[in-house]
Coordinates of C-alpha atoms and ligand atoms in Angstrom, one line a residue:
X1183 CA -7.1 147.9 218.3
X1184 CA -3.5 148.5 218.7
X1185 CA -4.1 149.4 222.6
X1186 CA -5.9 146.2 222.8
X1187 CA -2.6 143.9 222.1
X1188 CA -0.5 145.8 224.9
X1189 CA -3.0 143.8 227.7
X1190 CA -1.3 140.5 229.8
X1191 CA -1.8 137.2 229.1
X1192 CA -4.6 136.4 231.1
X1193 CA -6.2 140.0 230.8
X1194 CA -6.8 139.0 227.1
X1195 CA -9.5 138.0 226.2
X1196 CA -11.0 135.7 223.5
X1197 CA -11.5 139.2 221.0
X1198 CA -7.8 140.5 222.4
X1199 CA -6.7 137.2 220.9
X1200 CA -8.8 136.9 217.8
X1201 CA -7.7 140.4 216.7
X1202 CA -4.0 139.3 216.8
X1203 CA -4.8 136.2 214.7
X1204 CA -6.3 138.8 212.1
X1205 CA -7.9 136.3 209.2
X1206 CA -6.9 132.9 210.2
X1207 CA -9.2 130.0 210.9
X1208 CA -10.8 129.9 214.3
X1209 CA -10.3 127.0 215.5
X1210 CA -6.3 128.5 216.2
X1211 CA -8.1 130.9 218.8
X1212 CA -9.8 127.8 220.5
X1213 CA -6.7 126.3 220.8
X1214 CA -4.6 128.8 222.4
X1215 CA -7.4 129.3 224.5
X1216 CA -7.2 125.8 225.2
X1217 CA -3.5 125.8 225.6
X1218 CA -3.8 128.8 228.5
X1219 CA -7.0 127.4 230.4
X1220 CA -7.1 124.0 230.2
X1221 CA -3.5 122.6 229.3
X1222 CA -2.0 125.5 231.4
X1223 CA 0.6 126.3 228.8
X1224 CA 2.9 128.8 228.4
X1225 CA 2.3 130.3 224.6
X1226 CA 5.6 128.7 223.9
X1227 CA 4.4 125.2 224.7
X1228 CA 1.2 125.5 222.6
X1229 CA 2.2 122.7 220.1
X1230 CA -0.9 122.9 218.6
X1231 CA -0.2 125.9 216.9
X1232 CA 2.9 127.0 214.7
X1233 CA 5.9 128.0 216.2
X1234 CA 5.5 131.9 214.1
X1235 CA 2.4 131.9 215.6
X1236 CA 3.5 130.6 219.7
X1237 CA 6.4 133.4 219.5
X1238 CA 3.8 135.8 218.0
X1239 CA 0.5 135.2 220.6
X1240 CA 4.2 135.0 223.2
X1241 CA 5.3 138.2 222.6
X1242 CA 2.1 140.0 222.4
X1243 CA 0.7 138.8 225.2
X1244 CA 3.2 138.9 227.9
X1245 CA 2.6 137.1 231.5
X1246 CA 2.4 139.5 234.4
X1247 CA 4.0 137.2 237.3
X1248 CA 7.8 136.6 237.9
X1249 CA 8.2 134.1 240.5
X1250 CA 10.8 135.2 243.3
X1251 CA 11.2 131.6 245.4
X1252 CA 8.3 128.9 246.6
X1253 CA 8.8 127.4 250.1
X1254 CA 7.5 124.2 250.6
X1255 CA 5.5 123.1 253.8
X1256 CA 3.4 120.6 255.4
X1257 CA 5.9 117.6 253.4
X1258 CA 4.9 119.2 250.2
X1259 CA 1.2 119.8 250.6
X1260 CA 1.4 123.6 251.3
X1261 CA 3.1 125.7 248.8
X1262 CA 3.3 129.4 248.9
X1263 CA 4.9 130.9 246.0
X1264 CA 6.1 134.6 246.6
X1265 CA 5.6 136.5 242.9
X1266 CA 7.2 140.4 241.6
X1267 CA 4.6 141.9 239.7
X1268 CA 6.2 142.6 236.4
X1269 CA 5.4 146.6 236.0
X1270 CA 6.9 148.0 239.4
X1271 CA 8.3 145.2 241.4
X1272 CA 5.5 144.9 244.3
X1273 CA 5.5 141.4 245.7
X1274 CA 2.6 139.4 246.2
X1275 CA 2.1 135.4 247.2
X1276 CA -0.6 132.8 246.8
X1277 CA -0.8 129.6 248.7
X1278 CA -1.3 126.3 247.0
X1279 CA -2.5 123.7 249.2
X1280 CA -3.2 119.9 248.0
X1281 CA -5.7 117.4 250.3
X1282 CA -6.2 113.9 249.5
X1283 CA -8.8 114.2 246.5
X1284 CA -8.2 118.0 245.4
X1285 CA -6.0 121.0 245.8
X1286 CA -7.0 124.6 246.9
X1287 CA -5.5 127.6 245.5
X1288 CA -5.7 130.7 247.9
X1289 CA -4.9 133.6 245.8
X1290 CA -4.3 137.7 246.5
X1291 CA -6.1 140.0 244.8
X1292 CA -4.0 143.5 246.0
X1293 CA -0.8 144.0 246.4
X1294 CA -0.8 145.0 250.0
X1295 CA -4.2 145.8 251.7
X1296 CA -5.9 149.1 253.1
X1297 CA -7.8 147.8 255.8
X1298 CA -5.0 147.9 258.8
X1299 CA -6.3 144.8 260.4
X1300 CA -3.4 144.8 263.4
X1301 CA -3.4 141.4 263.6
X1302 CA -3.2 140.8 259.7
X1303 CA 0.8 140.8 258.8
X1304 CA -0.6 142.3 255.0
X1305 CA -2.9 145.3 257.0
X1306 CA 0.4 145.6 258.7
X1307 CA 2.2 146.5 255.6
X1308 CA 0.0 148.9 253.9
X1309 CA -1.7 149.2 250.7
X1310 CA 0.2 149.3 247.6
X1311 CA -2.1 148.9 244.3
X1312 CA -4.9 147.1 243.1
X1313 CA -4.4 143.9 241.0
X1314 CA -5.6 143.3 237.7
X1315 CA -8.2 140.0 236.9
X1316 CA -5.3 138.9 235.0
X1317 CA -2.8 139.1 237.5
X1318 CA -5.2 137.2 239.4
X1319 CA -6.1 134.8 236.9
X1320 CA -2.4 134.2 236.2
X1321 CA -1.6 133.0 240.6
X1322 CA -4.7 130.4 239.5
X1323 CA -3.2 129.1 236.6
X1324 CA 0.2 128.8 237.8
X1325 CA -1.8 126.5 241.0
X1326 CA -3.0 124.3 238.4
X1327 CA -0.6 123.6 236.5
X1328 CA 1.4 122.9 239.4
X1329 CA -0.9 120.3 240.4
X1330 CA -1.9 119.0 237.6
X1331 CA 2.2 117.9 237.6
X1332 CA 0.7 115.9 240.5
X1333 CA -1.8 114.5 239.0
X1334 CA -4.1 116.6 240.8
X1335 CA -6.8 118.8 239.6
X1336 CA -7.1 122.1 241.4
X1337 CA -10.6 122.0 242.6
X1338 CA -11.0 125.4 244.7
X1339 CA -9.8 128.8 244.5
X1340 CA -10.4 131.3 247.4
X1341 CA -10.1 134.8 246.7
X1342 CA -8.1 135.3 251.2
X1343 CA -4.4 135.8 250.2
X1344 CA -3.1 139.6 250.3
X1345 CA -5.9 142.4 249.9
X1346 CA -9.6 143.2 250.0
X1347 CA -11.3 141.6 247.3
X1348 CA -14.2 143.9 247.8
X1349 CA -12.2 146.8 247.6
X1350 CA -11.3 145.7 244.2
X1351 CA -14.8 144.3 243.3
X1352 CA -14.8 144.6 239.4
X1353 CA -11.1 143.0 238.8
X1354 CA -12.2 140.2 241.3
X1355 CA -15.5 139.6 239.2
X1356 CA -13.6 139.4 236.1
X1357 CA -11.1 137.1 237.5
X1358 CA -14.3 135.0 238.8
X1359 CA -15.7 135.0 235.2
X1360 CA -12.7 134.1 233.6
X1361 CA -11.8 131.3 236.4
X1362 CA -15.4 130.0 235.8
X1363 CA -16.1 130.0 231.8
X1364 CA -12.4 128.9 231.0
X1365 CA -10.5 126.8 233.4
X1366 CA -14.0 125.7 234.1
X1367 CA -14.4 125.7 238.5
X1368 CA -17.5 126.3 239.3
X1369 CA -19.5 129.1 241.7
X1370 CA -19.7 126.6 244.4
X1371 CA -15.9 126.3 244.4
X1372 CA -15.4 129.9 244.6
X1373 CA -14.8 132.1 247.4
X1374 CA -14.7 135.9 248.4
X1375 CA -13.4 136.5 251.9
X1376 CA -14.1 140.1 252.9
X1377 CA -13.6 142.1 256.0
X1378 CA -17.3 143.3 255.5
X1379 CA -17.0 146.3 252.6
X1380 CA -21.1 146.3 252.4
X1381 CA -21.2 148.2 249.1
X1382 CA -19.3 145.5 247.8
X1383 CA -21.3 142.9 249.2
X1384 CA -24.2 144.2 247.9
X1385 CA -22.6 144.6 243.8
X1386 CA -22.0 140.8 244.7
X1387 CA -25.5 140.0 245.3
X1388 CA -26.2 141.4 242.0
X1389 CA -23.6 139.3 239.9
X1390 CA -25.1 136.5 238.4
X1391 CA -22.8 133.5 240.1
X1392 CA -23.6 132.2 243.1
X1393 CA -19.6 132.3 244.7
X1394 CA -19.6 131.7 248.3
X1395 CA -19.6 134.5 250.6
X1396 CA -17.0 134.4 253.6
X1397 CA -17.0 137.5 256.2
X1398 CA -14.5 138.2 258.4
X1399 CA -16.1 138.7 261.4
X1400 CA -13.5 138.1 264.7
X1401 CA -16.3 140.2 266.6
X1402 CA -19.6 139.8 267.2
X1403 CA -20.0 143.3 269.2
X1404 CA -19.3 146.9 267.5
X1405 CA -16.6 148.3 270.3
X1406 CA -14.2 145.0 269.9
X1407 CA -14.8 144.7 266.2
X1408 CA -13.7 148.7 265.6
X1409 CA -10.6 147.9 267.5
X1410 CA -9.7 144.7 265.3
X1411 CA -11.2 145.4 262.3
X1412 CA -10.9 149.0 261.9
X1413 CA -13.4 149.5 258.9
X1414 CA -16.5 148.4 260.9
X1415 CA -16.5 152.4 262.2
X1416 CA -17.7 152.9 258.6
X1417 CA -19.6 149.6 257.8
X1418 CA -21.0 148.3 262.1
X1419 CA -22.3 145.2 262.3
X1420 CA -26.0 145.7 262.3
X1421 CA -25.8 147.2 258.5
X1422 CA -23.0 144.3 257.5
X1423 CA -25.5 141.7 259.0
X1424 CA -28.1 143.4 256.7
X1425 CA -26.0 142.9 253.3
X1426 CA -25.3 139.2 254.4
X1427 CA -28.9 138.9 254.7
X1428 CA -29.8 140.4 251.1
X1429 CA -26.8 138.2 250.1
X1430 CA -28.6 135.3 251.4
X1431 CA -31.8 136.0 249.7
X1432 CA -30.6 136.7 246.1
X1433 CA -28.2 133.6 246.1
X1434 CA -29.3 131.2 248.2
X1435 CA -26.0 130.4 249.7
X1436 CA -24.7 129.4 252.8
X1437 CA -22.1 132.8 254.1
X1438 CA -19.6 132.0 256.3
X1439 CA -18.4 133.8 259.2
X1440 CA -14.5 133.6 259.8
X1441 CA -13.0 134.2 263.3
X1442 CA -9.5 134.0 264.2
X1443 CA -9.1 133.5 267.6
X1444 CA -7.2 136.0 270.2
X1445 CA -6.6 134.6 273.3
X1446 CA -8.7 136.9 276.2
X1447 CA -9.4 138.9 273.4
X1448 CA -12.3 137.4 271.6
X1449 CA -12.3 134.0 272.6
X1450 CA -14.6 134.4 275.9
X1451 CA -18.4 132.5 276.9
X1452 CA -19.4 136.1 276.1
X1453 CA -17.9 136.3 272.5
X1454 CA -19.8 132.7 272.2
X1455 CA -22.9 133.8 272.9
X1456 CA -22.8 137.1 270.6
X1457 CA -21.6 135.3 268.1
X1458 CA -24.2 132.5 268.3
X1459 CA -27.0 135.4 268.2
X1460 CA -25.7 137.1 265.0
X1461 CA -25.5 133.3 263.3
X1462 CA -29.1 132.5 263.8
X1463 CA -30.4 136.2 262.7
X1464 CA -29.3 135.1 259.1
X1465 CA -32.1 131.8 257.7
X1466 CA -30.4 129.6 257.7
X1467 CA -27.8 129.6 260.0
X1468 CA -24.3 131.4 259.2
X1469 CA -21.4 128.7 259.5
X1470 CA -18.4 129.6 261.9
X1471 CA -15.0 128.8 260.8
X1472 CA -12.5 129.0 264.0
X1473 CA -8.7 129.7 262.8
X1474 CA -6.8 130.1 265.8
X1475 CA -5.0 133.3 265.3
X1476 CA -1.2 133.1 264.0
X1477 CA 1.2 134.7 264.8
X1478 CA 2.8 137.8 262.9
X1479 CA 5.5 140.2 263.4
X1480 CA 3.0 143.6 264.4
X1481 CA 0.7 142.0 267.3
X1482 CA 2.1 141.1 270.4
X1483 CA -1.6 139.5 271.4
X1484 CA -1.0 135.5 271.3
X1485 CA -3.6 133.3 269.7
X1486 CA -6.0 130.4 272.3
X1487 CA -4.6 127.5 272.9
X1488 CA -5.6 124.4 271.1
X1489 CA -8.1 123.4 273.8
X1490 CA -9.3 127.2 273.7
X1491 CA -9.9 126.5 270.4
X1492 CA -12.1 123.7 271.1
X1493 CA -13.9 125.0 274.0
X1494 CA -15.0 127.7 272.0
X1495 CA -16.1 125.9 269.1
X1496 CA -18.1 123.5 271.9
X1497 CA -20.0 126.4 273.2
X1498 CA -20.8 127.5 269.0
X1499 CA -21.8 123.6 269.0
X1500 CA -24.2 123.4 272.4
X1501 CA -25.8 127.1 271.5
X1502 CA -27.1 125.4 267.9
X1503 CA -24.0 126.7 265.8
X1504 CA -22.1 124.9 263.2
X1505 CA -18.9 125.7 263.7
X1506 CA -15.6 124.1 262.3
X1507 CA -12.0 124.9 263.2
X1508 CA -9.7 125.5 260.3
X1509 CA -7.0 123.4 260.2
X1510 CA -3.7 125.7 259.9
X1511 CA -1.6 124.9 257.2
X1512 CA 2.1 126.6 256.6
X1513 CA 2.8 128.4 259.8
X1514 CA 6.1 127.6 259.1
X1515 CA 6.7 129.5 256.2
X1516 CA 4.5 132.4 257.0
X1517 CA 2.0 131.0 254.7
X1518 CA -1.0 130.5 256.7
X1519 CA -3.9 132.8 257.6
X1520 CA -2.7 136.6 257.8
X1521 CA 0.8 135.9 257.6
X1522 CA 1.0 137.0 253.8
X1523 CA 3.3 140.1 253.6
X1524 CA 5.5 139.4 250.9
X1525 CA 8.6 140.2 252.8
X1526 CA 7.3 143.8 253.2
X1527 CA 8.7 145.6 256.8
X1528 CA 5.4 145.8 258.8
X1529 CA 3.8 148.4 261.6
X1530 CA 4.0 147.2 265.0
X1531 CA 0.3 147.5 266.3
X1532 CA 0.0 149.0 269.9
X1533 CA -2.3 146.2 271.5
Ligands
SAH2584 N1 -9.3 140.8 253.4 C1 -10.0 139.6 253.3 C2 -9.3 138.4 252.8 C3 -7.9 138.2 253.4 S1 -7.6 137.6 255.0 C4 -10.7 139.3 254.6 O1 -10.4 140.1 255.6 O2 -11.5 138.4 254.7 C5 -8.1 135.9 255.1 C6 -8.5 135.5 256.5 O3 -7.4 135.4 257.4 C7 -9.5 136.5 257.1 O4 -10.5 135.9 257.7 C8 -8.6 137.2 258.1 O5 -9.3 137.9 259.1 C9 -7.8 136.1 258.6 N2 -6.6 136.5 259.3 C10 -5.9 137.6 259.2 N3 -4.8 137.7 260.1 C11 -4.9 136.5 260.7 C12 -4.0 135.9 261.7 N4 -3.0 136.5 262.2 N5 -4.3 134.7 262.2 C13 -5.4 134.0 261.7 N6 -6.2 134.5 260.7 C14 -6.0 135.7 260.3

């Protein structure tokens, strides 16, 4: 249908294609599928194809992502590319990071982000408007084609840029879909951080692929979590806990708990031994990732020191807790952890 053929490149799908081809034979649709997904092409590039048909399947199906600037970190390991989405001009970034034997894409999925996390240079911006699974799809493709000029193939894709993926469940689930069946990454390589949304935690139980599960915790006690993570008034951590355990069950999947670290904040023996308690109430064991907070322009509150760090994660250790420290990458160009605000002005938080 004619409203059908006004959708983005990577919001098509195969029947949004096939209709535009009309009659022809279809193996053409396989390969422009090919061309997008597994060559990464632009439609232009699709030699495969004639060149009516590239300008045709080009104009039709236009690509929703204008890159602003990338800035390079890390000696050329850490890329974060800043894009305008093409219907309004909001900015959003995604952070392409390569390691010796794969590359991992971390990708936004709002442009801006409703939960007001102080410490969180997005929450510090504000909430503009949901993305599309094709504007999502479209950060991932654009990560592997990039490395595959590096002979590299991108292996992982986690869904911790800009936004809430929970608050925009059913455009990250198509995005997940579409990542899976056509560029081909699997479940395992797949993951949803969220701040805790439970009824999106618990839609995610019911999808059929087991993604991993990261929750951003940063407090293991209701009174400091509501002051840094303002949506546990609605969702506290007894009910969250609950959803991570029905998670658990239905999937079978390790979750992760992700803690940024605030120096006298949340980084105490105390916090430790919370934290270790909450771990071993979901079988088996949650895992701990430690990213020692970075810095942004809204929150005064510096992050533990580097031997903080590793006290902390010693205590995890010593109370039974695996616990890993995230190694930062792009501090320097405001790519790392939290820092993603698109150039957008930002609150300054009272603590
Ligand atoms: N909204 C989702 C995904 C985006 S944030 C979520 O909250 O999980 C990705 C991770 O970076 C989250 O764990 C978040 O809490 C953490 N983070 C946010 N600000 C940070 C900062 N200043 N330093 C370190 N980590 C931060």
């Amino acid at each position: 249908m004619a409203a059908n053929l006004t959708v983005s490149r990577y919001d098509a799908s195969r029947e949004d294609i096939a209709e535009l081809l009309g009659e022809g034979p279809n193996y053409r649709l396989d390969q422009i599928w090919r061309g997008l997904y597994v060559d990464f092409q632009a439609p232009l590039e699709i030699t495969t194809i004639s060149k009516d048909l590239r300008a045709k399947v080009d104009s039709t199906f236009k690509a929703s992502l204008i890159e602003v600037s990338s800035s390079v970190s890390d000696r050329g390991d850490t890329t974060k590319f800043l894009w305008q989405l093409v219907d309004g001009g909001y900015k959003i970034e995604s952070v392409l990071m390569h390691y010796a034997e794969r590359a991992t894409v971390c990708v936004s999925t709002q442009a801006g982000c409703a939960m007001a996390c102080g410490f969180c240079a997005t929450g510090q911006a504000g909430f503009n408007r949901q993305l599309t699974a094709g504007e999502i799809v479209e950060q991932v493709v654009h990560a592997a084609r990039t490395s595959a000029a590096r002979n590299q193939r991108l292996a992982n894709v986690v869904f911790m840029g800009m936004g809430e993926p929970l608050a925009n469940e059913e455009a990250v689930w198509q995005a997940v879909t579409r990542i899976h069946d056509a560029i081909g990454i699997s479940a395992r390589h797949l993951t949803i951080s969220t701040v805790g949304i439970i009824p999106g935690i618990n839609t995610l139980s019911e999808r059929p692929l087991p993604v991993n599960l990261a929750v951003s915790l940063h407090a293991a006690r209701n009174d400091l979590r509501d002051s840094l993570v303002p949506i546990n008034k609605r969702y506290p951590i007894e009910d969250l806990m609950q959803a991570c355990r029905k998670y658990l069950q239905k999937k079978n999947r390790r979750i992760t708990f992700e803690w940024a670290l605030i120096g006298g904040v949340n980084d105490t023996p105390r916090d430790a031994r919370e934290l270790a308690k909450l771990c071993q109430s979901l079988k088996p064991s949650a895992h701990v990732n430690l990213i020692p907070l970075n810095p942004t322009p809204g929150y005064p509150t510096i992050g533990t020191t580097q031997e903080g760090v590793r006290e902390f994660a010693d205590q995890l250790i010593d109370l039974g807790v695996n616990a890993t420290v995230r190694r930062n990458r792009g501090t320097d160009i405001d790519a790392a952890c939290g820092q993603l605000a698109a150039g957008q002005p930002v609150t300054i938080s009272s603590r």
